[in-house]
GROMACS .gro file of C-alpha atoms in nm:
model
  473
    1MET     CA    1   0.000   0.000   0.000
    2ALA     CA    2   0.131   0.345  -0.094
    3VAL     CA    3   0.199   0.591   0.183
    4ALA     CA    4  -0.054   0.874   0.197
    5TYR     CA    5   0.051   1.211   0.336
    6GLY     CA    6  -0.126   1.506   0.489
    7ILE     CA    7   0.012   1.851   0.566
    8HIS     CA    8  -0.114   2.123   0.793
    9LEU     CA    9   0.086   2.440   0.745
   10GLY     CA   10  -0.019   2.701   0.998
   11ASN     CA   11   0.093   3.054   1.074
   12SER     CA   12   0.343   2.936   1.335
   13SER     CA   13   0.429   2.577   1.247
   14GLY     CA   14   0.372   2.290   1.008
   15SER     CA   15   0.333   1.915   1.055
   16LEU     CA   16   0.345   1.619   0.817
   17GLY     CA   17   0.111   1.325   0.872
   18ALA     CA   18   0.152   0.986   0.706
   19LEU     CA   19  -0.083   0.688   0.668
   20ALA     CA   20   0.067   0.348   0.587
   21ASN     CA   21  -0.093   0.004   0.629
   22GLY     CA   22  -0.387   0.160   0.811
   23THR     CA   23  -0.167   0.326   1.073
   24SER     CA   24  -0.138   0.704   1.094
   25SER     CA   25   0.158   0.892   1.239
   26VAL     CA   26   0.330   1.229   1.225
   27LEU     CA   27   0.683   1.223   1.087
   28ALA     CA   28   0.971   1.386   1.273
   29ASN     CA   29   1.204   1.635   1.108
   30ASP     CA   30   1.584   1.619   1.112
   31ALA     CA   31   1.587   1.766   1.465
   32GLY     CA   32   1.360   1.488   1.592
   33ASP     CA   33   1.061   1.723   1.633
   34ARG     CA   34   0.723   1.634   1.487
   35VAL     CA   35   0.634   2.001   1.445
   36THR     CA   36   0.843   2.229   1.224
   37PRO     CA   37   0.839   2.607   1.283
   38ALA     CA   38   0.691   2.790   0.981
   39ILE     CA   39   0.978   3.036   0.980
   40VAL     CA   40   1.218   3.119   0.696
   41ALA     CA   41   1.538   3.322   0.741
   42LEU     CA   42   1.821   3.446   0.526
   43HIS     CA   43   2.144   3.403   0.722
   44GLY     CA   44   2.432   3.555   0.534
   45SER     CA   45   2.361   3.422   0.185
   46GLU     CA   46   2.206   3.092   0.302
   47TRP     CA   47   1.837   3.014   0.346
   48GLU     CA   48   1.726   2.853   0.673
   49VAL     CA   49   1.387   2.690   0.724
   50GLY     CA   50   1.223   2.568   1.043
   51LEU     CA   51   1.420   2.530   1.366
   52PRO     CA   52   1.751   2.671   1.229
   53ALA     CA   53   1.563   2.986   1.125
   54LYS     CA   54   1.397   3.016   1.465
   55SER     CA   55   1.707   2.958   1.678
   56GLY     CA   56   2.050   3.119   1.681
   57GLN     CA   57   2.140   3.485   1.666
   58ALA     CA   58   1.826   3.657   1.534
   59SER     CA   59   2.003   3.992   1.487
   60SER     CA   60   2.222   3.848   1.211
   61LYS     CA   61   1.926   3.711   1.012
   62SER     CA   62   1.648   3.850   0.799
   63ILE     CA   63   1.341   3.657   0.913
   64ILE     CA   64   0.982   3.614   0.793
   65LYS     CA   65   0.715   3.472   1.026
   66HIS     CA   66   0.341   3.409   0.987
   67ASN     CA   67   0.373   3.398   0.609
   68LYS     CA   68   0.044   3.205   0.582
   69ARG     CA   69  -0.156   3.518   0.663
   70LEU     CA   70  -0.040   3.676   0.338
   71MET     CA   71  -0.107   3.358   0.138
   72ASN     CA   72  -0.474   3.439   0.181
   73CYS     CA   73  -0.582   3.633  -0.130
   74ASP     CA   74  -0.818   3.834   0.092
   75TRP     CA   75  -0.554   3.956   0.337
   76ASN     CA   76  -0.609   4.298   0.493
   77ASP     CA   77  -0.399   4.573   0.649
   78GLU     CA   78  -0.424   4.404   0.989
   79ASP     CA   79  -0.262   4.090   0.845
   80LEU     CA   80   0.010   4.291   0.672
   81ASN     CA   81   0.094   4.490   0.985
   82PHE     CA   82   0.097   4.174   1.196
   83VAL     CA   83   0.341   3.992   0.966
   84GLU     CA   84   0.563   4.299   0.932
   85LYS     CA   85   0.576   4.352   1.309
   86SER     CA   86   0.658   3.984   1.372
   87SER     CA   87   0.935   3.967   1.112
   88SER     CA   88   1.268   4.136   1.059
   89CYS     CA   89   1.252   4.171   0.680
   90ARG     CA   90   1.091   4.462   0.497
   91ILE     CA   91   0.762   4.415   0.312
   92GLN     CA   92   0.696   4.615  -0.002
   93ASN     CA   93   0.329   4.653  -0.097
   94GLU     CA   94   0.309   4.830  -0.430
   95GLU     CA   95   0.189   4.634  -0.734
   96LYS     CA   96   0.229   4.311  -0.538
   97LEU     CA   97   0.365   4.195  -0.204
   98VAL     CA   98   0.742   4.146  -0.195
   99TYR     CA   99   0.967   4.058   0.098
  100GLU     CA  100   1.307   4.226   0.111
  101PHE     CA  101   1.561   4.003   0.285
  102GLU     CA  102   1.881   4.191   0.362
  103THR     CA  103   2.192   4.074   0.546
  104SER     CA  104   2.550   4.198   0.559
  105GLU     CA  105   2.630   3.975   0.261
  106THR     CA  106   2.335   4.010   0.024
  107LYS     CA  107   1.987   4.141  -0.048
  108ILE     CA  108   1.719   3.911  -0.192
  109TYR     CA  109   1.356   3.974  -0.288
  110SER     CA  110   1.097   3.703  -0.243
  111SER     CA  111   0.718   3.653  -0.244
  112PRO     CA  112   0.480   3.487   0.006
  113ASP     CA  113   0.435   3.199  -0.242
  114SER     CA  114   0.810   3.144  -0.266
  115ILE     CA  115   0.840   3.136   0.114
  116ALA     CA  116   0.554   2.885   0.142
  117THR     CA  117   0.726   2.670  -0.123
  118LYS     CA  118   1.046   2.665   0.085
  119ILE     CA  119   0.853   2.539   0.389
  120TYR     CA  120   0.676   2.272   0.181
  121ALA     CA  121   1.016   2.172   0.040
  122LYS     CA  122   1.139   2.119   0.395
  123LEU     CA  123   0.841   1.890   0.460
  124PHE     CA  124   0.898   1.717   0.125
  125THR     CA  125   1.250   1.628   0.236
  126ILE     CA  126   1.110   1.474   0.555
  127ALA     CA  127   0.853   1.276   0.353
  128SER     CA  128   1.104   1.154   0.095
  129HIS     CA  129   1.329   1.016   0.370
  130SER     CA  130   1.038   0.809   0.503
  131VAL     CA  131   0.987   0.602   0.185
  132LYS     CA  132   1.220   0.344   0.033
  133ASP     CA  133   1.099   0.363  -0.327
  134GLU     CA  134   1.113   0.667  -0.551
  135GLY     CA  135   0.771   0.785  -0.659
  136ASP     CA  136   0.510   1.054  -0.631
  137LEU     CA  137   0.440   1.171  -0.280
  138LYS     CA  138   0.062   1.215  -0.275
  139LEU     CA  139  -0.100   1.426  -0.009
  140VAL     CA  140  -0.403   1.620   0.109
  141LEU     CA  141  -0.366   1.977   0.233
  142ALA     CA  142  -0.572   2.163   0.493
  143ALA     CA  143  -0.676   2.526   0.454
  144PRO     CA  144  -0.868   2.762   0.682
  145LEU     CA  145  -1.243   2.741   0.641
  146HIS     CA  146  -1.280   3.108   0.543
  147TRP     CA  147  -1.024   3.092   0.261
  148SER     CA  148  -1.143   3.134  -0.098
  149HIS     CA  149  -1.085   2.886  -0.380
  150SER     CA  150  -0.806   3.105  -0.525
  151SER     CA  151  -0.628   3.111  -0.188
  152ARG     CA  152  -0.642   2.731  -0.170
  153GLU     CA  153  -0.507   2.707  -0.523
  154ARG     CA  154  -0.203   2.908  -0.417
  155LEU     CA  155  -0.130   2.647  -0.148
  156VAL     CA  156  -0.163   2.369  -0.406
  157LYS     CA  157   0.082   2.534  -0.648
  158CYS     CA  158   0.339   2.588  -0.372
  159ALA     CA  159   0.315   2.225  -0.256
  160GLU     CA  160   0.346   2.101  -0.615
  161LEU     CA  161   0.651   2.319  -0.677
  162ALA     CA  162   0.805   2.158  -0.368
  163GLY     CA  163   0.756   1.813  -0.525
  164PHE     CA  164   0.425   1.686  -0.385
  165GLU     CA  165   0.126   1.563  -0.582
  166VAL     CA  166  -0.178   1.726  -0.423
  167LEU     CA  167  -0.491   1.511  -0.423
  168GLN     CA  168  -0.727   1.750  -0.250
  169VAL     CA  169  -0.757   2.053  -0.021
  170ILE     CA  170  -0.997   2.017   0.273
  171SER     CA  171  -1.095   2.254   0.552
  172GLU     CA  172  -0.910   2.245   0.883
  173PRO     CA  173  -1.224   2.161   1.092
  174ALA     CA  174  -1.311   1.871   0.858
  175ALA     CA  175  -0.955   1.737   0.887
  176ALA     CA  176  -0.981   1.751   1.267
  177CYS     CA  177  -1.295   1.534   1.255
  178LEU     CA  178  -1.133   1.286   1.015
  179ALA     CA  179  -0.839   1.243   1.252
  180TYR     CA  180  -1.073   1.088   1.510
  181ASN     CA  181  -1.287   0.896   1.253
  182ILE     CA  182  -1.595   1.087   1.369
  183GLU     CA  183  -1.743   1.066   1.019
  184GLU     CA  184  -1.799   0.693   1.082
  185SER     CA  185  -2.058   0.770   1.351
  186ILE     CA  186  -2.385   0.581   1.298
  187ASN     CA  187  -2.598   0.855   1.454
  188ASP     CA  188  -2.630   1.218   1.346
  189ILE     CA  189  -2.417   1.426   1.583
  190ASN     CA  190  -2.290   1.782   1.629
  191VAL     CA  191  -1.920   1.832   1.703
  192LEU     CA  192  -1.745   2.141   1.836
  193VAL     CA  193  -1.401   2.179   1.678
  194TYR     CA  194  -1.192   2.432   1.868
  195ARG     CA  195  -0.856   2.525   1.716
  196LEU     CA  196  -0.615   2.760   1.890
  197GLY     CA  197  -0.292   2.820   1.701
  198GLY     CA  198  -0.004   3.056   1.751
  199SER     CA  199  -0.185   3.368   1.628
  200THR     CA  200  -0.541   3.273   1.526
  201CYS     CA  201  -0.840   3.086   1.664
  202ASP     CA  202  -1.137   2.904   1.510
  203ALA     CA  203  -1.446   2.753   1.670
  204SER     CA  204  -1.670   2.548   1.442
  205ILE     CA  205  -1.986   2.343   1.473
  206ILE     CA  206  -1.966   2.035   1.250
  207LYS     CA  207  -2.266   1.819   1.172
  208ILE     CA  208  -2.192   1.453   1.098
  209SER     CA  209  -2.472   1.276   0.910
  210ASN     CA  210  -2.451   0.958   0.701
  211GLY     CA  211  -2.076   0.998   0.663
  212PHE     CA  212  -2.110   1.359   0.549
  213ILE     CA  213  -1.925   1.639   0.725
  214SER     CA  214  -2.098   1.975   0.699
  215ILE     CA  215  -2.002   2.305   0.861
  216GLU     CA  216  -2.297   2.458   1.046
  217LYS     CA  217  -2.127   2.768   1.185
  218ASN     CA  218  -1.774   2.902   1.226
  219ILE     CA  219  -1.620   3.182   1.430
  220TYR     CA  220  -1.274   3.304   1.328
  221ARG     CA  221  -1.061   3.529   1.546
  222SER     CA  222  -0.728   3.678   1.438
  223ASP     CA  223  -0.671   3.845   1.777
  224LEU     CA  224  -0.643   3.522   1.978
  225GLY     CA  225  -0.342   3.294   1.976
  226GLY     CA  226  -0.079   3.129   2.187
  227GLN     CA  227   0.181   3.395   2.115
  228TRP     CA  228   0.002   3.639   2.346
  229LEU     CA  229   0.035   3.386   2.628
  230THR     CA  230   0.404   3.356   2.542
  231LYS     CA  231   0.429   3.735   2.563
  232ASP     CA  232   0.271   3.734   2.911
  233LEU     CA  233   0.523   3.473   3.029
  234ALA     CA  234   0.813   3.667   2.876
  235ASP     CA  235   0.696   3.987   3.050
  236PHE     CA  236   0.681   3.800   3.381
  237ILE     CA  237   1.039   3.673   3.342
  238ALA     CA  238   1.152   4.023   3.240
  239GLN     CA  239   1.005   4.167   3.561
  240GLU     CA  240   1.176   3.897   3.769
  241PHE     CA  241   1.508   3.982   3.601
  242LYS     CA  242   1.456   4.356   3.650
  243GLN     CA  243   1.372   4.310   4.018
  244ARG     CA  244   1.689   4.109   4.072
  245TRP     CA  245   1.942   4.303   3.861
  246LYS     CA  246   1.779   4.648   3.819
  247LEU     CA  247   1.815   4.606   3.441
  248ASP     CA  248   1.508   4.611   3.216
  249PRO     CA  249   1.506   4.360   2.924
  250GLN     CA  250   1.195   4.532   2.785
  251GLU     CA  251   1.407   4.829   2.684
  252SER     CA  252   1.609   4.610   2.446
  253ARG     CA  253   1.455   4.456   2.133
  254ARG     CA  254   1.736   4.199   2.122
  255ALA     CA  255   1.677   4.096   2.485
  256MET     CA  256   1.301   4.061   2.433
  257ALA     CA  257   1.358   3.851   2.120
  258LYS     CA  258   1.567   3.614   2.333
  259LEU     CA  259   1.307   3.618   2.609
  260LEU     CA  260   1.019   3.539   2.373
  261HIS     CA  261   1.212   3.247   2.225
  262HIS     CA  262   1.285   3.094   2.565
  263ALA     CA  263   0.936   3.171   2.699
  264ASP     CA  264   0.785   2.986   2.400
  265ASN     CA  265   1.000   2.680   2.472
  266CYS     CA  266   0.908   2.704   2.841
  267LYS     CA  267   0.537   2.720   2.757
  268HIS     CA  268   0.557   2.400   2.552
  269VAL     CA  269   0.748   2.217   2.828
  270LEU     CA  270   0.484   2.320   3.084
  271SER     CA  271   0.216   2.161   2.866
  272THR     CA  272   0.350   1.819   2.966
  273LEU     CA  273   0.560   1.878   3.279
  274ASN     CA  274   0.491   2.053   3.608
  275SER     CA  275   0.799   2.277   3.588
  276ALA     CA  276   1.043   2.410   3.331
  277HIS     CA  277   1.390   2.560   3.360
  278VAL     CA  278   1.474   2.881   3.175
  279PHE     CA  279   1.838   2.969   3.114
  280ILE     CA  280   1.920   3.271   2.899
  281GLU     CA  281   2.282   3.353   2.829
  282SER     CA  282   2.372   3.724   2.829
  283LEU     CA  283   2.018   3.857   2.851
  284VAL     CA  284   2.111   4.220   2.928
  285ASP     CA  285   2.462   4.371   2.957
  286GLY     CA  286   2.621   4.026   2.967
  287VAL     CA  287   2.412   3.911   3.264
  288ASP     CA  288   2.284   3.552   3.241
  289TRP     CA  289   1.946   3.451   3.376
  290SER     CA  290   1.841   3.117   3.527
  291GLN     CA  291   1.495   3.048   3.664
  292ASN     CA  292   1.248   2.765   3.728
  293VAL     CA  293   0.888   2.828   3.626
  294SER     CA  294   0.613   2.603   3.761
  295ARG     CA  295   0.296   2.515   3.572
  296ALA     CA  296   0.093   2.667   3.857
  297ARG     CA  297   0.280   2.997   3.815
  298PHE     CA  298   0.224   2.993   3.438
  299GLU     CA  299  -0.147   2.921   3.480
  300ASN     CA  300  -0.172   3.210   3.725
  301ILE     CA  301  -0.002   3.441   3.472
  302ILE     CA  302  -0.247   3.355   3.193
  303SER     CA  303  -0.561   3.318   3.410
  304SER     CA  304  -0.691   3.667   3.328
  305LYS     CA  305  -0.701   3.579   2.955
  306ILE     CA  306  -0.883   3.244   2.982
  307SER     CA  307  -1.230   3.398   2.955
  308SER     CA  308  -1.145   3.573   2.627
  309TYR     CA  309  -0.996   3.255   2.481
  310ILE     CA  310  -1.308   3.046   2.544
  311GLU     CA  311  -1.544   3.318   2.421
  312PRO     CA  312  -1.572   3.185   2.059
  313ALA     CA  313  -1.669   2.840   2.188
  314GLN     CA  314  -1.916   2.993   2.435
  315LYS     CA  315  -2.097   3.177   2.157
  316LEU     CA  316  -2.149   2.855   1.962
  317ILE     CA  317  -2.260   2.666   2.272
  318GLU     CA  318  -2.523   2.934   2.339
  319THR     CA  319  -2.681   2.839   2.005
  320TYR     CA  320  -2.623   2.463   1.988
  321GLY     CA  321  -2.597   2.377   2.358
  322GLU     CA  322  -2.655   2.017   2.457
  323SER     CA  323  -2.682   1.900   2.094
  324ILE     CA  324  -2.300   1.903   2.090
  325SER     CA  325  -2.186   1.553   2.184
  326LYS     CA  326  -1.812   1.572   2.106
  327ILE     CA  327  -1.540   1.836   2.130
  328VAL     CA  328  -1.223   1.814   1.919
  329LEU     CA  329  -0.925   2.016   2.041
  330CYS     CA  330  -0.657   2.111   1.791
  331GLY     CA  331  -0.386   2.371   1.738
  332GLY     CA  332  -0.054   2.386   1.919
  333SER     CA  333  -0.179   2.619   2.194
  334MET     CA  334  -0.446   2.368   2.295
  335LYS     CA  335  -0.173   2.157   2.451
  336ILE     CA  336  -0.199   2.388   2.754
  337PRO     CA  337  -0.391   2.190   3.022
  338LYS     CA  338  -0.554   2.504   3.165
  339LEU     CA  339  -0.712   2.585   2.829
  340GLN     CA  340  -0.817   2.225   2.771
  341SER     CA  341  -1.003   2.211   3.102
  342ALA     CA  342  -1.162   2.553   3.039
  343ILE     CA  343  -1.314   2.433   2.710
  344ALA     CA  344  -1.416   2.098   2.860
  345ASN     CA  345  -1.597   2.269   3.148
  346LEU     CA  346  -1.823   2.450   2.900
  347LEU     CA  347  -1.989   2.117   2.811
  348PRO     CA  348  -1.938   1.869   3.096
  349ASN     CA  349  -2.146   1.598   2.922
  350ALA     CA  350  -1.963   1.614   2.589
  351GLU     CA  351  -1.682   1.373   2.502
  352ILE     CA  352  -1.346   1.552   2.480
  353LEU     CA  353  -1.125   1.416   2.201
  354SER     CA  354  -0.763   1.501   2.281
  355GLY     CA  355  -0.584   1.168   2.238
  356ILE     CA  356  -0.387   1.298   1.941
  357ASN     CA  357  -0.136   1.575   2.007
  358PRO     CA  358  -0.339   1.892   1.930
  359ASP     CA  359  -0.078   2.040   1.696
  360GLU     CA  360  -0.078   1.715   1.495
  361VAL     CA  361  -0.454   1.655   1.467
  362ILE     CA  362  -0.516   1.834   1.136
  363ALA     CA  363  -0.215   1.674   0.964
  364VAL     CA  364  -0.333   1.328   1.077
  365GLY     CA  365  -0.682   1.400   0.941
  366CYS     CA  366  -0.537   1.508   0.606
  367ALA     CA  367  -0.329   1.189   0.585
  368LYS     CA  368  -0.638   0.977   0.653
  369GLN     CA  369  -0.829   1.160   0.380
  370ALA     CA  370  -0.539   1.099   0.139
  371GLY     CA  371  -0.549   0.730   0.232
  372MET     CA  372  -0.921   0.708   0.155
  373ILE     CA  373  -0.868   0.877  -0.182
  374LEU     CA  374  -0.592   0.633  -0.273
  375ASP     CA  375  -0.825   0.345  -0.176
  376PHE     CA  376  -1.068   0.466  -0.445
  377PRO     CA  377  -0.846   0.574  -0.738
  378ASN     CA  378  -1.140   0.623  -0.977
  379LEU     CA  379  -1.305   0.884  -0.756
  380SER     CA  380  -1.295   1.224  -0.932
  381LEU     CA  381  -1.215   1.525  -0.716
  382THR     CA  382  -1.168   1.781  -0.990
  383ASP     CA  383  -1.533   1.881  -1.040
  384VAL     CA  384  -1.684   2.135  -0.804
  385ASN     CA  385  -2.031   1.983  -0.860
  386THR     CA  386  -2.036   1.605  -0.832
  387GLU     CA  387  -2.331   1.367  -0.837
  388VAL     CA  388  -2.337   1.144  -0.531
  389GLU     CA  389  -2.526   0.815  -0.504
  390PHE     CA  390  -2.699   0.716  -0.182
  391LEU     CA  391  -2.841   0.398  -0.036
  392GLY     CA  392  -3.215   0.365  -0.081
  393GLN     CA  393  -3.269   0.149   0.228
  394ASP     CA  394  -3.114   0.043   0.557
  395ILE     CA  395  -2.854  -0.236   0.559
  396TYR     CA  396  -2.824  -0.469   0.859
  397LEU     CA  397  -2.534  -0.692   0.963
  398LYS     CA  398  -2.600  -1.024   1.140
  399TYR     CA  399  -2.344  -1.245   1.314
  400LEU     CA  400  -2.377  -1.503   1.592
  401ASP     CA  401  -2.688  -1.376   1.778
  402GLN     CA  402  -2.624  -1.006   1.705
  403THR     CA  403  -2.798  -0.769   1.462
  404VAL     CA  404  -2.642  -0.430   1.386
  405LYS     CA  405  -2.765  -0.153   1.156
  406LEU     CA  406  -2.459  -0.123   0.934
  407PHE     CA  407  -2.562   0.160   0.700
  408LYS     CA  408  -2.881   0.359   0.717
  409GLU     CA  409  -3.088   0.488   0.428
  410GLY     CA  410  -2.930   0.792   0.266
  411THR     CA  411  -2.570   0.684   0.329
  412PRO     CA  412  -2.343   0.792   0.039
  413LEU     CA  413  -2.115   0.558  -0.151
  414TYR     CA  414  -1.756   0.512  -0.033
  415THR     CA  415  -1.864   0.520   0.331
  416GLN     CA  416  -1.675   0.302   0.578
  417PHE     CA  417  -1.798   0.158   0.907
  418THR     CA  418  -1.578  -0.009   1.168
  419CYS     CA  419  -1.694  -0.196   1.477
  420ASP     CA  420  -1.544  -0.421   1.745
  421ILE     CA  421  -1.660  -0.783   1.731
  422GLU     CA  422  -1.680  -0.983   2.055
  423THR     CA  423  -1.669  -1.363   2.010
  424PRO     CA  424  -1.606  -1.670   2.228
  425LYS     CA  425  -1.233  -1.736   2.263
  426ASP     CA  426  -1.253  -2.087   2.118
  427LEU     CA  427  -1.449  -1.983   1.806
  428LYS     CA  428  -1.258  -2.067   1.487
  429ASN     CA  429  -1.488  -1.940   1.212
  430ILE     CA  430  -1.751  -1.669   1.197
  431SER     CA  431  -2.010  -1.578   0.933
  432PHE     CA  432  -2.145  -1.231   0.862
  433SER     CA  433  -2.462  -1.180   0.659
  434LEU     CA  434  -2.618  -0.863   0.517
  435HIS     CA  435  -2.992  -0.792   0.516
  436THR     CA  436  -3.216  -0.505   0.403
  437LEU     CA  437  -3.450  -0.577   0.696
  438PRO     CA  438  -3.362  -0.771   1.013
  439GLU     CA  439  -3.624  -1.036   0.941
  440GLU     CA  440  -3.554  -1.070   0.567
  441ASP     CA  441  -3.330  -1.326   0.400
  442GLU     CA  442  -2.965  -1.240   0.348
  443PHE     CA  443  -2.848  -1.094   0.018
  444ALA     CA  444  -2.477  -1.139   0.089
  445LYS     CA  445  -2.268  -1.354   0.319
  446GLU     CA  446  -1.898  -1.371   0.415
  447GLU     CA  447  -1.716  -1.624   0.634
  448PHE     CA  448  -1.379  -1.565   0.805
  449ASN     CA  449  -1.134  -1.781   0.994
  450ILE     CA  450  -1.058  -1.601   1.321
  451GLU     CA  451  -0.863  -1.876   1.494
  452HIS     CA  452  -0.541  -1.674   1.508
  453LEU     CA  453  -0.690  -1.329   1.566
  454ASN     CA  454  -0.673  -1.136   1.889
  455LYS     CA  455  -1.018  -1.097   2.043
  456PRO     CA  456  -1.210  -0.875   2.016
  457PHE     CA  457  -1.119  -0.793   1.656
  458LYS     CA  458  -1.234  -0.516   1.423
  459LEU     CA  459  -1.468  -0.558   1.128
  460LYS     CA  460  -1.458  -0.294   0.856
  461ALA     CA  461  -1.744  -0.262   0.609
  462VAL     CA  462  -1.701  -0.051   0.296
  463LEU     CA  463  -1.988   0.064   0.074
  464HIS     CA  464  -1.845   0.087  -0.277
  465ASP     CA  465  -2.039   0.123  -0.606
  466SER     CA  466  -2.351  -0.027  -0.447
  467ASN     CA  467  -2.145  -0.331  -0.340
  468PHE     CA  468  -2.034  -0.415   0.012
  469MET     CA  469  -1.689  -0.529   0.118
  470LEU     CA  470  -1.622  -0.681   0.459
  471GLN     CA  471  -1.270  -0.697   0.607
  472ILE     CA  472  -1.138  -0.807   0.944
  473GLU     CA  473  -0.844  -0.631   1.107
   0.00000   0.00000   0.00000
């Protein structure tokens, strides 16, 4: 089976998901990290992408951050000012956007598309090292829900220039649902997908019905993101340093750049551990700084902002309330336990899905979608309007003394359903039969030898071109 890939490239970072032999994973980069910073820098005359661009002596580099904001064809002045303030390269906005990268050795002009291509090329290198055979690396991309078709096409062209073959572009909330196989739900359900990235936030209500994923409502905020929590932590450390040494790091742009870098690392450590150590060499006037920060201290620092961060989810809950049965958490900033519990407390009866690392969820969902597309190579994805066939009646599965509604009327083709099958330990063979009504005769039957399978095992049913395929896993 070919490896299927999925990429989520955000404003702050990117991740590469892979699906092989039914198992999904996120691939690590050359530094061993499964998340690659979406940062590009010109250092001297050499381009740096990812962690090398983020680390090191920032003053000697020309850096661009949050490039994705300007990949949106509908960017505004707020986006332009945000990217310019975050970066250390100049941005010219005359006939078209151009970045001016200048170092002591050279000056180079580049475009947002060229920068995105460099980041995709970094991910392409990671993907190419994961496969033994040369061949096309096929993937699905995720894009923000509010992006236009032309904005999505820009992402596709950049990924293709980097070497990928793009199968499809799906929305980020849909990818988050696919990561947890929510589309396989038998019942119609509403899902709250809450994504908090480095500089933006989305809250979406997703309706799952008959294998279809539809967006009911979405709230997008460009003024909420994890970087403001990083800034609060950096300001706290700066005040501790000032109190001790009577020197103010906030008066130095270089010192604050160092502080923000170490505060960001500290924030990520505190997402999994109860304390983190911060050591900054030569913070101000050659004075080093060493400090332990506890998770309790960090949560106290950010506590005043929690209410504003959960506000988008609260607005959706006011409308949909108890009809929401599941909550999917995604985005790197949702690794923070305090934020996770704040969202969970909004709907105590809803199931919180956080088993996948939040900053990897969307990439995993994209990889799973790519895998499904490769399973059905004749499925056309080029037409905007596509006719879809649906089942005209319910389909029931019978085995041993059990009867299960496998697919209900109105289910579209290419739908998959997976369930756990409990059997006696000494059972060697099992038969499954399909019926249009529980009391009617079977119209299809399949028998499997399960003597050597671990129990319980999984049965996967696939509806394909009005035919049914049963597999055991």
